[in-house]
Amino acid sequence: MSRETLAPIFDDPDRGLSNKGFAAEIGVHPATVSRYRSGKIAIPDRIAGEWEIRGDKWYRKG
């Protein structure tokens, strides 16, 4: 999934990314994102500074 595919999601700030979509956006394996959410591994600063989790979706801060 490319940034162009995800672009409509970012046009609507009320919609977030699923774990799979977020993994594609930041370039990591979906299992890594699941570990971020569960607290098994720390969310890197570069991600924590730009993204937040609300409910079951990832949203850009701002």
mmCIF file of N, CA and C in Angstrom:
data_model
loop_
_atom_site.group_PDB
_atom_site.id
_atom_site.type_symbol
_atom_site.label_atom_id
_atom_site.label_comp_id
_atom_site.label_asym_id
_atom_site.label_seq_id
_atom_site.Cartn_x
_atom_site.Cartn_y
_atom_site.Cartn_z
ATOM 1 N N MET A 1 0.859 -1.167 0.000
ATOM 2 C CA MET A 1 0.000 0.000 0.000
ATOM 3 C C MET A 1 0.907 1.232 0.000
ATOM 4 N N SER A 2 0.708 2.103 -0.922
ATOM 5 C CA SER A 2 1.568 3.275 -1.051
ATOM 6 C C SER A 2 0.947 4.490 -0.380
ATOM 7 N N ARG A 3 1.736 5.516 -0.252
ATOM 8 C CA ARG A 3 1.261 6.777 0.333
ATOM 9 C C ARG A 3 0.093 7.323 -0.484
ATOM 10 N N GLU A 4 0.156 7.167 -1.812
ATOM 11 C CA GLU A 4 -0.922 7.656 -2.667
ATOM 12 C C GLU A 4 -2.230 6.921 -2.368
ATOM 13 N N THR A 5 -2.127 5.631 -2.080
ATOM 14 C CA THR A 5 -3.312 4.849 -1.746
ATOM 15 C C THR A 5 -3.920 5.334 -0.437
ATOM 16 N N LEU A 6 -3.071 5.732 0.500
ATOM 17 C CA LEU A 6 -3.535 6.158 1.816
ATOM 18 C C LEU A 6 -3.924 7.627 1.863
ATOM 19 N N ALA A 7 -3.580 8.390 0.850
ATOM 20 C CA ALA A 7 -3.816 9.836 0.866
ATOM 21 C C ALA A 7 -5.251 10.222 1.203
ATOM 22 N N PRO A 8 -6.278 9.563 0.668
ATOM 23 C CA PRO A 8 -7.640 9.970 1.026
ATOM 24 C C PRO A 8 -7.926 9.863 2.526
ATOM 25 N N ILE A 9 -7.278 8.954 3.207
ATOM 26 C CA ILE A 9 -7.468 8.821 4.647
ATOM 27 C C ILE A 9 -7.014 10.095 5.349
ATOM 28 N N PHE A 10 -5.901 10.660 4.890
ATOM 29 C CA PHE A 10 -5.368 11.845 5.544
ATOM 30 C C PHE A 10 -6.121 13.105 5.157
ATOM 31 N N ASP A 11 -6.914 13.049 4.110
ATOM 32 C CA ASP A 11 -7.753 14.191 3.759
ATOM 33 C C ASP A 11 -8.891 14.348 4.762
ATOM 34 N N ASP A 12 -9.233 13.291 5.464
ATOM 35 C CA ASP A 12 -10.295 13.302 6.473
ATOM 36 C C ASP A 12 -9.656 13.057 7.840
ATOM 37 N N PRO A 13 -9.458 14.102 8.642
ATOM 38 C CA PRO A 13 -8.754 13.937 9.914
ATOM 39 C C PRO A 13 -9.494 13.078 10.931
ATOM 40 N N ASP A 14 -10.766 12.807 10.697
ATOM 41 C CA ASP A 14 -11.536 11.991 11.630
ATOM 42 C C ASP A 14 -11.379 10.495 11.379
ATOM 43 N N ARG A 15 -10.702 10.127 10.293
ATOM 44 C CA ARG A 15 -10.467 8.712 10.004
ATOM 45 C C ARG A 15 -9.025 8.379 10.318
ATOM 46 N N GLY A 16 -8.820 7.240 10.903
ATOM 47 C CA GLY A 16 -7.472 6.813 11.245
ATOM 48 C C GLY A 16 -7.069 5.599 10.439
ATOM 49 N N LEU A 17 -5.865 5.137 10.700
ATOM 50 C CA LEU A 17 -5.331 3.966 10.021
ATOM 51 C C LEU A 17 -5.442 2.739 10.915
ATOM 52 N N SER A 18 -5.758 1.627 10.307
ATOM 53 C CA SER A 18 -5.724 0.356 11.028
ATOM 54 C C SER A 18 -4.262 0.003 11.283
ATOM 55 N N ASN A 19 -4.015 -1.030 12.067
ATOM 56 C CA ASN A 19 -2.637 -1.466 12.298
ATOM 57 C C ASN A 19 -1.935 -1.781 10.982
ATOM 58 N N LYS A 20 -2.624 -2.468 10.080
ATOM 59 C CA LYS A 20 -2.022 -2.857 8.797
ATOM 60 C C LYS A 20 -1.711 -1.625 7.946
ATOM 61 N N GLY A 21 -2.637 -0.690 7.876
ATOM 62 C CA GLY A 21 -2.404 0.534 7.114
ATOM 63 C C GLY A 21 -1.302 1.377 7.718
ATOM 64 N N PHE A 22 -1.262 1.442 9.036
ATOM 65 C CA PHE A 22 -0.222 2.198 9.725
ATOM 66 C C PHE A 22 1.140 1.564 9.488
ATOM 67 N N ALA A 23 1.210 0.242 9.533
ATOM 68 C CA ALA A 23 2.469 -0.460 9.276
ATOM 69 C C ALA A 23 2.985 -0.130 7.878
ATOM 70 N N ALA A 24 2.094 -0.113 6.897
ATOM 71 C CA ALA A 24 2.489 0.229 5.528
ATOM 72 C C ALA A 24 2.968 1.674 5.454
ATOM 73 N N GLU A 25 2.316 2.567 6.171
ATOM 74 C CA GLU A 25 2.666 3.985 6.153
ATOM 75 C C GLU A 25 4.060 4.234 6.718
ATOM 76 N N ILE A 26 4.405 3.561 7.819
ATOM 77 C CA ILE A 26 5.700 3.825 8.451
ATOM 78 C C ILE A 26 6.777 2.838 8.028
ATOM 79 N N GLY A 27 6.418 1.825 7.251
ATOM 80 C CA GLY A 27 7.403 0.902 6.700
ATOM 81 C C GLY A 27 7.882 -0.175 7.661
ATOM 82 N N VAL A 28 6.987 -0.685 8.496
ATOM 83 C CA VAL A 28 7.339 -1.790 9.388
ATOM 84 C C VAL A 28 6.347 -2.932 9.187
ATOM 85 N N HIS A 29 6.674 -4.077 9.744
ATOM 86 C CA HIS A 29 5.794 -5.242 9.654
ATOM 87 C C HIS A 29 4.574 -5.026 10.555
ATOM 88 N N PRO A 30 3.386 -5.472 10.135
ATOM 89 C CA PRO A 30 2.191 -5.316 10.971
ATOM 90 C C PRO A 30 2.337 -5.901 12.384
ATOM 91 N N ALA A 31 3.110 -6.967 12.535
ATOM 92 C CA ALA A 31 3.315 -7.542 13.871
ATOM 93 C C ALA A 31 4.050 -6.562 14.783
ATOM 94 N N THR A 32 4.926 -5.746 14.209
ATOM 95 C CA THR A 32 5.632 -4.735 14.995
ATOM 96 C C THR A 32 4.646 -3.716 15.538
ATOM 97 N N VAL A 33 3.697 -3.309 14.712
ATOM 98 C CA VAL A 33 2.682 -2.348 15.151
ATOM 99 C C VAL A 33 1.839 -2.954 16.272
ATOM 100 N N SER A 34 1.512 -4.221 16.164
ATOM 101 C CA SER A 34 0.761 -4.885 17.235
ATOM 102 C C SER A 34 1.548 -4.862 18.541
ATOM 103 N N ARG A 35 2.856 -5.016 18.442
ATOM 104 C CA ARG A 35 3.697 -4.963 19.649
ATOM 105 C C ARG A 35 3.757 -3.550 20.221
ATOM 106 N N TYR A 36 3.737 -2.531 19.356
ATOM 107 C CA TYR A 36 3.664 -1.149 19.856
ATOM 108 C C TYR A 36 2.391 -0.971 20.679
ATOM 109 N N ARG A 37 1.280 -1.418 20.130
ATOM 110 C CA ARG A 37 -0.019 -1.234 20.789
ATOM 111 C C ARG A 37 -0.107 -1.992 22.108
ATOM 112 N N SER A 38 0.467 -3.176 22.163
ATOM 113 C CA SER A 38 0.372 -3.992 23.376
ATOM 114 C C SER A 38 1.367 -3.564 24.448
ATOM 115 N N GLY A 39 2.336 -2.735 24.075
ATOM 116 C CA GLY A 39 3.348 -2.295 25.028
ATOM 117 C C GLY A 39 4.531 -3.242 25.137
ATOM 118 N N LYS A 40 4.579 -4.267 24.284
ATOM 119 C CA LYS A 40 5.699 -5.210 24.327
ATOM 120 C C LYS A 40 6.999 -4.560 23.875
ATOM 121 N N ILE A 41 6.910 -3.601 22.958
ATOM 122 C CA ILE A 41 8.079 -2.806 22.575
ATOM 123 C C ILE A 41 7.664 -1.337 22.572
ATOM 124 N N ALA A 42 8.622 -0.488 22.870
ATOM 125 C CA ALA A 42 8.333 0.949 22.950
ATOM 126 C C ALA A 42 8.122 1.529 21.557
ATOM 127 N N ILE A 43 7.216 2.474 21.469
ATOM 128 C CA ILE A 43 6.996 3.190 20.214
ATOM 129 C C ILE A 43 8.168 4.146 20.018
ATOM 130 N N PRO A 44 8.871 4.076 18.875
ATOM 131 C CA PRO A 44 10.005 4.974 18.642
ATOM 132 C C PRO A 44 9.590 6.449 18.718
ATOM 133 N N ASP A 45 10.514 7.288 19.159
ATOM 134 C CA ASP A 45 10.231 8.715 19.321
ATOM 135 C C ASP A 45 9.711 9.355 18.044
ATOM 136 N N ARG A 46 10.270 8.963 16.896
ATOM 137 C CA ARG A 46 9.839 9.585 15.635
ATOM 138 C C ARG A 46 8.366 9.303 15.351
ATOM 139 N N ILE A 47 7.878 8.164 15.792
ATOM 140 C CA ILE A 47 6.470 7.818 15.594
ATOM 141 C C ILE A 47 5.613 8.458 16.683
ATOM 142 N N ALA A 48 6.063 8.358 17.921
ATOM 143 C CA ALA A 48 5.298 8.902 19.046
ATOM 144 C C ALA A 48 5.110 10.408 18.906
ATOM 145 N N GLY A 49 6.061 11.078 18.280
ATOM 146 C CA GLY A 49 5.957 12.518 18.095
ATOM 147 C C GLY A 49 4.956 12.925 17.026
ATOM 148 N N GLU A 50 4.654 12.028 16.099
ATOM 149 C CA GLU A 50 3.776 12.353 14.971
ATOM 150 C C GLU A 50 2.431 11.637 15.007
ATOM 151 N N TRP A 51 2.330 10.547 15.748
ATOM 152 C CA TRP A 51 1.139 9.700 15.715
ATOM 153 C C TRP A 51 0.603 9.458 17.114
ATOM 154 N N GLU A 52 -0.683 9.179 17.200
ATOM 155 C CA GLU A 52 -1.297 8.794 18.462
ATOM 156 C C GLU A 52 -2.334 7.713 18.194
ATOM 157 N N ILE A 53 -2.614 6.931 19.225
ATOM 158 C CA ILE A 53 -3.618 5.876 19.127
ATOM 159 C C ILE A 53 -4.874 6.372 19.825
ATOM 160 N N ARG A 54 -5.983 6.304 19.116
ATOM 161 C CA ARG A 54 -7.296 6.597 19.709
ATOM 162 C C ARG A 54 -8.206 5.437 19.356
ATOM 163 N N GLY A 55 -8.686 4.759 20.378
ATOM 164 C CA GLY A 55 -9.503 3.576 20.119
ATOM 165 C C GLY A 55 -8.655 2.504 19.467
ATOM 166 N N ASP A 56 -9.057 2.068 18.287
ATOM 167 C CA ASP A 56 -8.298 1.032 17.593
ATOM 168 C C ASP A 56 -7.644 1.552 16.321
ATOM 169 N N LYS A 57 -7.512 2.875 16.190
ATOM 170 C CA LYS A 57 -6.929 3.473 14.984
ATOM 171 C C LYS A 57 -5.750 4.377 15.334
ATOM 172 N N TRP A 58 -4.883 4.583 14.361
ATOM 173 C CA TRP A 58 -3.738 5.486 14.475
ATOM 174 C C TRP A 58 -4.086 6.786 13.759
ATOM 175 N N TYR A 59 -3.785 7.908 14.406
ATOM 176 C CA TYR A 59 -4.080 9.231 13.845
ATOM 177 C C TYR A 59 -2.831 10.100 13.884
ATOM 178 N N ARG A 60 -2.676 10.943 12.868
ATOM 179 C CA ARG A 60 -1.600 11.939 12.890
ATOM 180 C C ARG A 60 -1.959 12.997 13.917
ATOM 181 N N LYS A 61 -0.955 13.410 14.684
ATOM 182 C CA LYS A 61 -1.180 14.484 15.655
ATOM 183 C C LYS A 61 -1.263 15.801 14.916
ATOM 184 N N GLY A 62 -2.032 16.705 15.476
ATOM 185 C CA GLY A 62 -2.061 18.035 14.890
ATOM 186 C C GLY A 62 -3.305 18.429 14.335
#
